[in-house]
Tab-separated table of C-alpha atoms and ligand atoms in Angstrom:
chain	number	residue	atom	x	y	z
A	9	MET	CA	86.659	97.641	109.240
A	10	SER	CA	89.988	98.196	110.972
A	11	LEU	CA	93.525	97.123	110.202
A	12	LEU	CA	96.601	97.125	112.427
A	13	ILE	CA	100.074	96.798	110.916
A	14	LYS	CA	102.491	96.006	113.716
A	15	ASN	CA	106.278	96.120	114.088
A	16	GLY	CA	107.067	97.540	110.649
A	17	ARG	CA	109.843	99.955	109.697
A	18	ILE	CA	107.945	102.912	108.279
A	19	ILE	CA	109.649	104.673	105.406
A	20	THR	CA	108.290	107.869	103.882
A	21	ALA	CA	109.963	110.553	101.773
A	22	VAL	CA	111.620	111.836	104.949
A	23	ASP	CA	110.988	109.388	107.836
A	24	ASP	CA	112.507	106.105	108.891
A	25	TYR	CA	111.234	104.678	112.187
A	26	GLN	CA	109.695	101.638	113.854
A	27	ALA	CA	105.984	101.917	114.732
A	28	ASP	CA	102.517	100.418	114.392
A	29	ILE	CA	99.895	101.798	112.000
A	30	TYR	CA	96.176	101.674	112.743
A	31	CYS	CA	93.663	102.208	109.955
A	32	GLU	CA	89.935	102.702	110.382
A	33	ALA	CA	87.851	102.177	107.270
A	34	GLU	CA	89.876	103.810	104.463
A	35	THR	CA	92.164	106.073	106.476
A	36	ILE	CA	95.264	105.939	108.663
A	37	THR	CA	94.062	107.148	112.072
A	38	THR	CA	96.895	106.365	114.520
A	39	ILE	CA	100.626	105.775	114.276
A	40	GLY	CA	102.575	104.909	117.402
A	41	LYS	CA	104.784	102.495	119.319
A	42	ASP	CA	103.177	99.263	120.618
A	43	LEU	CA	99.607	100.303	119.901
A	44	LYS	CA	97.139	98.386	122.069
A	45	LEU	CA	94.151	98.618	119.765
A	46	ASP	CA	91.769	95.896	118.643
A	47	ALA	CA	91.530	95.450	114.907
A	48	ASP	CA	89.586	93.231	112.527
A	49	THR	CA	92.841	92.366	110.766
A	50	VAL	CA	96.363	92.386	112.163
A	51	ILE	CA	99.515	92.141	110.031
A	52	ASP	CA	102.877	91.473	111.636
A	53	ALA	CA	105.399	93.454	109.571
A	54	LYS	CA	108.495	92.495	111.597
A	55	GLY	CA	111.556	92.619	109.361
A	56	ARG	CA	109.591	94.419	106.670
A	57	LEU	CA	109.409	97.981	105.414
A	58	VAL	CA	106.042	99.719	105.405
A	59	ILE	CA	105.901	102.252	102.596
A	60	PRO	CA	103.199	104.355	100.950
A	61	GLY	CA	101.502	102.566	98.068
A	62	GLY	CA	103.280	103.216	94.805
A	63	ILE	CA	101.907	105.821	92.413
A	64	ASP	CA	102.475	105.233	88.721
A	65	PRO	CA	101.564	108.496	86.969
A	66	HIS	CA	101.922	107.110	83.440
A	67	THR	CA	99.942	104.069	82.255
A	68	HIS	CA	97.954	103.285	79.119
A	69	PHE	CA	95.206	100.763	79.843
A	70	ASP	CA	92.716	99.933	77.087
A	71	MET	CA	94.387	102.452	74.784
A	72	PRO	CA	93.668	102.409	71.053
A	73	PHE	CA	97.063	102.895	69.429
A	74	GLY	CA	99.079	101.694	66.449
A	75	GLY	CA	96.084	100.010	64.813
A	76	THR	CA	95.247	97.942	67.891
A	77	THR	CA	94.463	98.368	71.615
A	78	SER	CA	96.825	97.979	74.554
A	79	ALA	CA	96.446	94.506	75.998
A	80	ASP	CA	95.661	95.381	79.627
A	81	ASP	CA	92.350	96.994	80.415
A	82	PHE	CA	91.571	98.717	83.725
A	83	GLU	CA	90.721	95.391	85.346
A	84	THR	CA	93.850	93.437	84.457
A	85	GLY	CA	96.121	96.489	84.514
A	86	THR	CA	95.172	97.743	87.969
A	87	ARG	CA	95.309	94.212	89.378
A	88	ALA	CA	98.822	93.748	88.023
A	89	ALA	CA	99.808	97.178	89.357
A	90	ALA	CA	98.550	96.211	92.821
A	91	PHE	CA	100.488	92.926	92.809
A	92	GLY	CA	103.588	95.022	92.224
A	93	GLY	CA	102.922	97.442	95.102
A	94	THR	CA	101.278	100.255	93.158
A	95	THR	CA	97.988	101.491	94.627
A	96	THR	CA	97.342	104.538	92.431
A	97	ILE	CA	97.719	105.000	88.698
A	98	ILE	CA	97.158	108.007	86.479
A	99	ASP	CA	96.136	107.011	82.973
A	100	PHE	CA	95.466	109.124	79.885
A	101	ALA	CA	92.121	109.989	78.299
A	102	ILE	CA	92.596	110.837	74.616
A	103	GLN	CA	90.701	113.610	72.869
A	104	ALA	CA	89.738	112.543	69.343
A	105	LYS	CA	90.531	115.282	66.834
A	106	GLY	CA	87.478	117.506	66.375
A	107	ASP	CA	85.735	116.150	69.477
A	108	SER	CA	85.400	117.738	72.871
A	109	THR	CA	87.720	116.718	75.665
A	110	PHE	CA	84.649	115.966	77.829
A	111	LYS	CA	83.627	113.239	75.419
A	112	ALA	CA	87.072	111.675	75.881
A	113	LEU	CA	86.763	111.960	79.649
A	114	ASP	CA	83.372	110.194	79.555
A	115	THR	CA	84.837	107.432	77.383
A	116	TRP	CA	87.719	106.846	79.814
A	117	HIS	CA	85.433	106.955	82.863
A	118	GLU	CA	83.438	104.234	81.144
A	119	LYS	CA	86.569	102.141	80.511
A	120	ALA	CA	87.604	102.303	84.193
A	121	ARG	CA	84.281	102.175	86.011
A	122	GLY	CA	83.509	98.797	87.571
A	123	LYS	CA	86.920	97.489	86.520
A	124	ALA	CA	89.679	99.315	88.394
A	125	SER	CA	90.627	97.680	91.676
A	126	ILE	CA	92.878	100.536	92.850
A	127	ASP	CA	92.388	104.302	92.719
A	128	TYR	CA	93.008	106.113	89.464
A	129	GLY	CA	93.059	109.513	87.851
A	130	PHE	CA	93.292	110.794	84.304
A	131	HIS	CA	95.531	113.196	82.471
A	132	MET	CA	93.899	114.525	79.291
A	133	ILE	CA	95.744	114.074	75.999
A	134	ILE	CA	94.921	117.154	73.938
A	135	THR	CA	95.113	116.580	70.193
A	136	ASP	CA	93.157	119.561	68.906
A	137	LEU	CA	92.709	122.928	70.596
A	138	PRO	CA	91.128	125.695	68.526
A	139	ASP	CA	90.498	128.920	70.495
A	140	GLU	CA	86.869	128.020	71.179
A	141	ARG	CA	87.893	124.786	72.948
A	142	VAL	CA	90.460	126.390	75.256
A	143	PRO	CA	87.884	127.068	78.052
A	144	GLU	CA	87.250	123.305	78.265
A	145	MET	CA	90.550	123.036	80.112
A	146	SER	CA	89.201	125.010	83.103
A	147	LYS	CA	86.169	122.751	83.274
A	148	LEU	CA	88.388	119.662	83.148
A	149	ALA	CA	90.362	121.050	86.093
A	150	GLU	CA	87.108	121.408	88.039
A	151	GLU	CA	86.452	117.731	87.259
A	152	GLY	CA	89.809	116.806	88.809
A	153	VAL	CA	91.731	116.478	85.557
A	154	THR	CA	94.515	118.901	86.412
A	155	SER	CA	97.221	117.831	83.959
A	156	TYR	CA	97.377	117.561	80.173
A	157	LYS	CA	99.670	115.619	77.895
A	158	LEU	CA	100.676	116.967	74.512
A	159	PHE	CA	102.774	115.337	71.835
A	160	MET	CA	105.548	116.640	69.613
A	161	ALA	CA	105.838	113.039	68.356
A	162	TYR	CA	103.570	110.860	66.173
A	163	PRO	CA	102.696	113.317	63.332
A	164	GLY	CA	99.232	112.637	61.934
A	165	VAL	CA	98.180	110.804	65.084
A	166	LEU	CA	98.736	112.617	68.406
A	167	TYR	CA	101.165	115.354	67.255
A	168	VAL	CA	100.223	118.998	67.756
A	169	ASP	CA	101.980	122.094	66.404
A	170	ASP	CA	103.732	124.746	68.471
A	171	GLY	CA	100.726	127.102	68.319
A	172	THR	CA	98.531	124.447	69.907
A	173	LEU	CA	101.241	123.770	72.467
A	174	PHE	CA	101.344	127.441	73.392
A	175	ARG	CA	97.554	127.797	73.679
A	176	ALA	CA	97.361	124.771	75.948
A	177	PHE	CA	100.423	125.737	77.992
A	178	ARG	CA	99.163	129.288	78.591
A	179	LYS	CA	95.710	128.131	79.681
A	180	ALA	CA	97.140	125.414	81.925
A	181	GLY	CA	99.380	128.047	83.538
A	182	GLU	CA	96.442	130.411	84.125
A	183	ASP	CA	94.467	127.582	85.732
A	184	GLY	CA	97.250	126.394	88.057
A	185	THR	CA	97.506	123.059	86.267
A	186	VAL	CA	100.394	121.094	84.755
A	187	ILE	CA	101.631	120.231	81.262
A	188	CYS	CA	103.017	116.745	80.587
A	189	MET	CA	105.111	116.694	77.451
A	190	HIS	CA	106.072	113.931	75.038
A	191	ALA	CA	109.136	115.790	73.857
A	192	GLU	CA	110.633	114.470	70.615
A	193	ASN	CA	110.774	116.195	67.246
A	194	GLY	CA	108.376	113.868	65.422
A	195	ILE	CA	108.512	115.857	62.189
A	196	VAL	CA	112.257	115.364	61.741
A	197	ILE	CA	112.045	111.764	62.994
A	198	ASP	CA	109.399	111.010	60.354
A	199	GLU	CA	111.780	112.245	57.642
A	200	ILE	CA	114.544	109.952	58.939
A	201	VAL	CA	112.056	107.051	59.092
A	202	LYS	CA	111.026	107.718	55.466
A	203	THR	CA	114.653	107.526	54.357
A	204	ALA	CA	115.252	104.284	56.278
A	205	ARG	CA	112.165	102.652	54.806
A	206	ALA	CA	113.075	103.746	51.287
A	207	ALA	CA	116.488	102.132	51.758
A	208	GLY	CA	114.798	98.868	52.798
A	209	ASN	CA	115.917	99.169	56.426
A	210	LEU	CA	112.840	97.661	58.030
A	211	ALA	CA	113.975	95.554	61.000
A	212	PRO	CA	113.004	96.540	64.596
A	213	LYS	CA	116.466	97.990	65.270
A	214	TYR	CA	115.712	100.860	62.876
A	215	HIS	CA	113.134	102.098	65.358
A	216	ALA	CA	116.073	103.225	67.528
A	217	LEU	CA	118.376	104.209	64.677
A	218	THR	CA	115.796	106.660	63.298
A	219	ARG	CA	115.281	108.454	66.629
A	220	PRO	CA	118.427	110.355	67.585
A	221	THR	CA	118.665	111.559	71.181
A	222	ARG	CA	119.264	115.072	69.824
A	223	MET	CA	115.655	115.072	68.615
A	224	GLU	CA	114.499	114.269	72.142
A	225	ALA	CA	116.769	116.991	73.547
A	226	GLU	CA	115.442	119.489	70.999
A	227	GLY	CA	111.862	118.672	72.021
A	228	VAL	CA	112.707	119.097	75.692
A	229	TYR	CA	114.451	122.419	75.003
A	230	ARG	CA	111.489	123.703	72.969
A	231	ALA	CA	108.926	122.590	75.553
A	232	ILE	CA	110.928	124.334	78.286
A	233	ALA	CA	111.110	127.567	76.295
A	234	ILE	CA	107.383	127.540	75.513
A	235	ALA	CA	106.518	126.682	79.136
A	236	GLU	CA	108.697	129.525	80.398
A	237	VAL	CA	106.902	132.065	78.204
A	238	ALA	CA	103.493	130.555	78.993
A	239	LYS	CA	104.308	130.433	82.733
A	240	VAL	CA	103.267	126.852	83.370
A	241	PRO	CA	104.858	124.022	85.376
A	242	LEU	CA	106.246	121.442	82.980
A	243	TYR	CA	106.664	117.699	83.460
A	244	ILE	CA	108.611	115.855	80.761
A	245	VAL	CA	107.338	112.286	80.460
A	246	HIS	CA	109.421	109.168	79.762
A	247	LEU	CA	112.760	110.995	79.505
A	248	SER	CA	115.200	108.489	78.055
A	249	SER	CA	118.602	110.039	77.374
A	250	SER	CA	121.466	112.006	78.839
A	251	ASP	CA	121.096	114.532	76.013
A	252	ALA	CA	117.529	115.327	77.060
A	253	LEU	CA	118.408	115.305	80.747
A	254	GLU	CA	121.014	118.024	80.173
A	255	GLU	CA	118.247	120.355	78.973
A	256	VAL	CA	116.167	119.647	82.081
A	257	LYS	CA	119.190	120.286	84.306
A	258	ARG	CA	119.955	123.602	82.629
A	259	ALA	CA	116.366	124.783	83.049
A	260	ARG	CA	116.199	123.722	86.699
A	261	ASP	CA	119.490	125.475	87.383
A	262	ARG	CA	117.877	128.634	86.004
A	263	GLY	CA	115.015	128.107	88.464
A	264	ASN	CA	112.368	127.130	85.894
A	265	SER	CA	109.430	124.972	87.005
A	266	VAL	CA	110.608	121.976	84.987
A	267	HIS	CA	110.319	118.378	86.138
A	268	ALA	CA	110.821	115.007	84.506
A	269	GLU	CA	110.198	111.313	84.950
A	270	THR	CA	112.123	108.421	83.543
A	271	CYS	CA	111.009	104.775	83.319
A	272	PRO	CA	112.572	101.407	84.256
A	273	GLN	CA	113.086	100.484	80.597
A	274	TYR	CA	115.555	103.374	80.187
A	275	LEU	CA	117.348	102.453	83.422
A	276	PHE	CA	117.705	98.718	82.772
A	277	LEU	CA	117.500	98.070	79.026
A	278	ASP	CA	119.469	99.442	76.113
A	279	GLN	CA	119.576	99.686	72.339
A	280	SER	CA	121.227	96.260	71.977
A	281	TYR	CA	117.828	94.666	72.779
A	282	TYR	CA	116.748	95.542	69.237
A	283	GLU	CA	119.446	93.181	67.927
A	284	LYS	CA	117.760	90.113	69.432
A	285	GLU	CA	117.144	87.207	67.110
A	286	GLY	CA	114.401	87.329	64.499
A	287	PHE	CA	111.601	89.709	65.336
A	288	GLU	CA	112.229	89.613	69.135
A	289	GLY	CA	113.428	93.231	69.095
A	290	ALA	CA	109.808	94.291	68.469
A	291	LYS	CA	109.071	93.623	72.150
A	292	TYR	CA	111.163	96.700	72.992
A	293	VAL	CA	109.785	99.025	70.340
A	294	MET	CA	108.616	101.984	72.399
A	295	THR	CA	108.913	105.724	72.048
A	296	PRO	CA	111.336	107.200	72.937
A	297	ALA	CA	113.444	104.225	71.907
A	298	LEU	CA	115.941	102.402	74.118
A	299	ARG	CA	119.290	104.198	74.106
A	300	GLU	CA	122.978	103.329	74.249
A	301	LYS	CA	123.803	101.739	77.586
A	302	TRP	CA	125.945	104.562	78.960
A	303	ASN	CA	122.816	106.727	79.278
A	304	GLN	CA	121.537	104.514	82.107
A	305	GLU	CA	124.044	105.679	84.712
A	306	GLU	CA	123.369	109.317	83.750
A	307	LEU	CA	119.667	108.765	84.391
A	308	TRP	CA	120.384	107.157	87.770
A	309	LYS	CA	122.521	110.178	88.598
A	310	GLY	CA	119.600	112.403	87.590
A	311	LEU	CA	117.323	110.470	89.957
A	312	ARG	CA	119.833	110.726	92.777
A	313	MET	CA	120.523	114.446	92.288
A	314	ASN	CA	116.847	115.419	91.816
A	315	ASP	CA	117.158	116.447	88.179
A	316	LEU	CA	114.584	113.672	87.653
A	317	GLN	CA	111.751	113.529	90.176
A	318	ALA	CA	109.786	110.365	89.428
A	319	VAL	CA	109.845	106.911	87.889
A	320	SER	CA	106.712	105.903	85.977
A	321	THR	CA	106.334	102.902	83.684
A	322	ASP	CA	104.603	104.215	80.540
A	323	HIS	CA	102.974	100.768	80.718
A	324	CYS	CA	101.574	100.249	77.212
A	325	PRO	CA	101.492	96.492	76.562
A	326	PHE	CA	101.010	94.819	73.201
A	327	CYS	CA	101.197	91.049	72.851
A	328	PHE	CA	104.070	89.769	70.748
A	329	LYS	CA	101.719	87.379	68.987
A	330	GLY	CA	99.151	89.199	66.931
A	331	GLN	CA	99.940	92.754	68.032
A	332	LYS	CA	103.691	93.425	67.789
A	333	GLU	CA	103.511	91.147	64.735
A	334	LEU	CA	101.544	93.856	62.922
A	335	GLY	CA	104.988	95.278	62.212
A	336	LEU	CA	106.579	92.130	60.790
A	337	GLY	CA	108.569	93.371	57.827
A	338	ASP	CA	108.205	97.077	58.716
A	339	PHE	CA	109.354	98.518	62.047
A	340	GLY	CA	107.136	101.567	61.436
A	341	LYS	CA	104.037	99.401	61.906
A	342	ILE	CA	105.043	97.862	65.248
A	343	PRO	CA	102.688	99.206	67.947
A	344	ASN	CA	104.810	101.371	70.251
A	345	GLY	CA	104.925	100.437	73.911
A	346	ALA	CA	105.874	97.781	76.453
A	347	PRO	CA	104.547	96.354	79.710
A	348	GLY	CA	106.006	97.165	83.137
A	349	VAL	CA	103.386	98.392	85.627
A	350	GLU	CA	103.796	95.333	87.860
A	351	ASN	CA	107.576	95.349	88.101
A	352	ARG	CA	108.412	99.022	88.751
A	353	MET	CA	108.706	98.981	92.546
A	354	SER	CA	110.926	95.898	92.699
A	355	LEU	CA	113.099	97.067	89.802
A	356	ILE	CA	113.695	100.502	91.341
A	357	PHE	CA	114.275	99.058	94.801
A	358	ASN	CA	116.763	96.587	93.376
A	359	GLY	CA	118.612	98.928	91.021
A	360	GLY	CA	118.301	101.884	93.376
A	361	VAL	CA	118.412	100.858	97.037
A	362	ALA	CA	119.909	97.348	96.890
A	363	GLN	CA	122.608	98.522	94.488
A	364	LYS	CA	123.252	101.605	96.636
A	365	ARG	CA	122.419	104.280	94.095
A	366	ILE	CA	119.614	105.902	96.129
A	367	SER	CA	118.416	105.948	99.744
A	368	LEU	CA	115.224	104.348	101.024
A	369	ASN	CA	113.645	107.795	101.384
A	370	ARG	CA	114.554	108.649	97.805
A	371	PHE	CA	113.015	105.343	96.677
A	372	VAL	CA	109.698	106.408	98.243
A	373	GLN	CA	109.938	109.905	96.769
A	374	LEU	CA	110.561	108.560	93.267
A	375	THR	CA	107.931	105.820	93.304
A	376	SER	CA	105.166	107.604	95.208
A	377	THR	CA	105.506	110.948	97.019
A	378	ASN	CA	106.719	113.143	94.175
A	379	ALA	CA	104.011	111.978	91.784
A	380	ALA	CA	101.425	112.705	94.492
A	381	LYS	CA	102.837	116.225	94.913
A	382	MET	CA	103.190	116.914	91.204
A	383	PHE	CA	99.678	115.765	90.355
A	384	GLY	CA	97.551	117.110	93.200
A	385	LEU	CA	97.187	114.009	95.348
A	386	PHE	CA	99.394	114.847	98.344
A	387	PRO	CA	98.980	114.223	101.307
A	388	ARG	CA	95.953	112.061	100.625
A	389	LYS	CA	98.315	109.760	98.715
A	390	GLY	CA	102.093	109.414	98.675
A	391	THR	CA	102.858	109.238	102.386
A	392	VAL	CA	102.220	107.345	105.610
A	393	ALA	CA	100.539	109.856	107.908
A	394	VAL	CA	97.469	110.254	110.092
A	395	GLY	CA	94.636	111.345	107.820
A	396	SER	CA	96.158	109.930	104.636
A	397	ASP	CA	94.437	107.165	102.694
A	398	ALA	CA	95.485	103.767	104.008
A	399	ASP	CA	97.370	102.834	100.821
A	400	LEU	CA	100.279	100.837	102.189
A	401	VAL	CA	102.764	98.209	101.131
A	402	VAL	CA	104.433	95.747	103.468
A	403	PHE	CA	107.635	95.358	101.518
A	404	ASP	CA	110.172	92.583	101.990
A	405	PRO	CA	113.566	94.143	101.230
A	406	ASP	CA	115.414	90.824	101.366
A	407	ARG	CA	113.339	88.601	99.143
A	408	THR	CA	114.633	87.952	95.637
A	409	GLU	CA	112.330	87.020	92.764
A	410	THR	CA	112.995	86.403	89.088
A	411	LEU	CA	110.816	88.568	86.881
A	412	SER	CA	109.258	86.295	84.318
A	413	ILE	CA	106.101	85.578	82.400
A	414	ASN	CA	106.384	82.131	84.060
A	415	ASN	CA	106.623	83.403	87.639
A	416	PRO	CA	103.082	83.720	89.059
A	417	LEU	CA	104.429	86.136	91.696
A	418	THR	CA	105.775	88.674	89.206
A	419	HIS	CA	103.547	88.583	86.146
A	420	HIS	CA	99.802	89.245	86.181
A	421	MET	CA	99.883	91.617	83.201
A	422	ARG	CA	97.712	90.435	80.283
A	423	VAL	CA	100.523	90.275	77.788
A	424	ASP	CA	102.522	87.346	76.459
A	425	TYR	CA	106.005	88.495	77.455
A	426	ASN	CA	107.786	90.234	80.301
A	427	THR	CA	110.008	93.164	79.328
A	428	TYR	CA	112.465	92.194	82.095
A	429	GLU	CA	112.397	88.418	81.527
A	430	GLY	CA	114.987	86.686	83.705
A	431	PHE	CA	115.970	89.750	85.774
A	432	GLN	CA	116.630	88.827	89.404
A	433	VAL	CA	115.351	91.550	91.695
A	434	LYS	CA	115.586	92.037	95.433
A	435	GLY	CA	112.519	93.600	97.050
A	436	TYR	CA	108.979	92.199	96.981
A	437	SER	CA	105.581	93.757	97.735
A	438	GLU	CA	104.308	91.135	100.168
A	439	VAL	CA	101.043	92.683	101.363
A	440	VAL	CA	99.344	95.525	99.524
A	441	VAL	CA	96.601	97.620	101.100
A	442	SER	CA	94.328	99.931	99.131
A	443	ARG	CA	92.251	102.363	101.223
A	444	GLY	CA	92.366	100.084	104.258
A	445	LYS	CA	91.624	96.813	102.451
A	446	ILE	CA	94.167	94.117	101.712
A	447	VAL	CA	94.201	93.617	97.954
A	448	CYS	CA	97.242	91.327	97.639
A	449	ASP	CA	98.459	88.986	100.346
A	450	LYS	CA	101.654	87.050	99.636
A	451	GLY	CA	100.773	86.498	96.007
A	452	GLN	CA	97.061	85.889	96.623
A	453	TRP	CA	94.530	88.244	95.059
A	454	LYS	CA	92.088	89.681	97.647
A	455	GLY	CA	91.012	92.780	95.746
A	456	LYS	CA	87.796	93.540	93.917
A	457	SER	CA	87.282	94.864	90.418
A	458	GLY	CA	85.402	98.137	90.671
A	459	ALA	CA	86.680	98.970	94.175
A	460	GLY	CA	89.082	101.585	92.785
A	461	LYS	CA	87.791	105.165	92.905
A	462	PHE	CA	88.316	107.988	90.442
A	463	LEU	CA	90.565	110.611	92.031
A	464	LYS	CA	89.537	114.227	91.540
A	465	ARG	CA	92.971	115.768	91.718
A	466	ASP	CA	93.866	119.194	93.098
A	467	ARG	CA	95.722	121.843	91.139
A	468	HIS	CA	99.512	122.065	91.262
A	469	SER	CA	100.906	123.621	94.452
A	470	GLY	CA	103.017	126.077	92.459
A	471	PHE	CA	106.213	124.893	94.120
A	472	ASN	CA	109.033	123.131	92.329
A	473	LEU	CA	109.863	119.601	93.393
B	12	URP	O1	105.832	103.760	73.120
B	12	URP	C1	105.083	104.360	73.875
B	12	URP	N1	105.607	105.174	74.764
B	12	URP	N2	103.748	104.188	73.800
B	12	URP	C2	102.768	104.869	74.547
B	12	URP	C3	102.463	106.226	74.029
B	12	URP	C4	103.384	107.274	74.582
B	12	URP	O2	104.031	107.962	73.798
B	12	URP	O3	103.481	107.448	75.782
B	13	ZN	ZN1	104.568	109.610	75.129
B	14	ZN	ZN1	102.944	106.974	77.486
């Protein structure tokens, strides 16, 4: 099996040049001008960009949460990701309290096996870490699970106390692995939620009004302090506000190994979405909540200036009918999360490159390369280079599509609404290649469920991004 992509403009984190790419089996083997090589498949990429397949390091497929399960499983979720130009995802296995983390890993392997059509890895969500379980973390790292997510939010569900945080952080640091942090003071937030409910304030908008940005900033500050003492690289997930970003900036200026991602929802949507008619606001109930609009430009500045290093989606879809509706009459019962895995690349290209906030190279860094570096996948993933996996996107920078549940080119997610309904975006993933095979071709599905491989990830390089 060979594939030749001709005449494309190759964009990586640092390069921008015109050349042909030849792939044999699953790997890029030659890059050069006017390659005269026979191939089973030839793609003419004239007028198109050729970029590394997107990496979304934060998805929740088939996740039990909020009294239900996220609507996309590994089959529908990875297919939708691929349609949007993402060829690698990192999802989260969840340790049940009292159980071993290996049991969780087995469960998540089972969920993905035979279903995923693109490559995938797992972070481990640690919910319970008595001293005797700490050594499990080293074994997980040997299995290629080299990052762990812990929660300061969701008391009684995923929340862990500071002692648990420290035990996990210290061990992750000793092992050369990474901590991903959901940084929000869930204990204080729960008190504010209690007061709102008691006052009869139950509409979706109270989800945002009970989650002050200061409580996100406090969580970020505390995670940074604990990580500094524990000597571990830190990666703040789904950072949503200027307040929280300031803490990341301060730590990075001090030279700490602190990194952060934001998500399209915090760059394009704002708190006013909770005011939509009736129960519509429930579609945007996610944690952290959407913020006041002025935060968006601060986050873009963070992306441009490298205070933020990646854009993930935190794709966690719940159907409006039957799932979000669990919270009719009480915002506290609305399952938290929203879909987005399919629309990330186009949204960031449009808001970033087309609207002149970031360069093409920065676009690739934020959507692919930096996640590969952070999470032990580089240079196998995250770049276009000889020897790298042939995960490639032929990207049309001029084509405009309207993101919509009704547009078969922009919505394959198994959920009954699109978070970005009606947004016009420039930039379309025309042909998507996963390890040398075309999986999407101009809106046609060519991939295969089960073709995606589990990625045993390396440890962190030790260098700051
Ligand atoms: O609302 C969200 N973000 N749901 C998914 C769980 C998480 O906190 O990432
Ligand atoms: Zn989270
Ligand atoms: Zn998440």
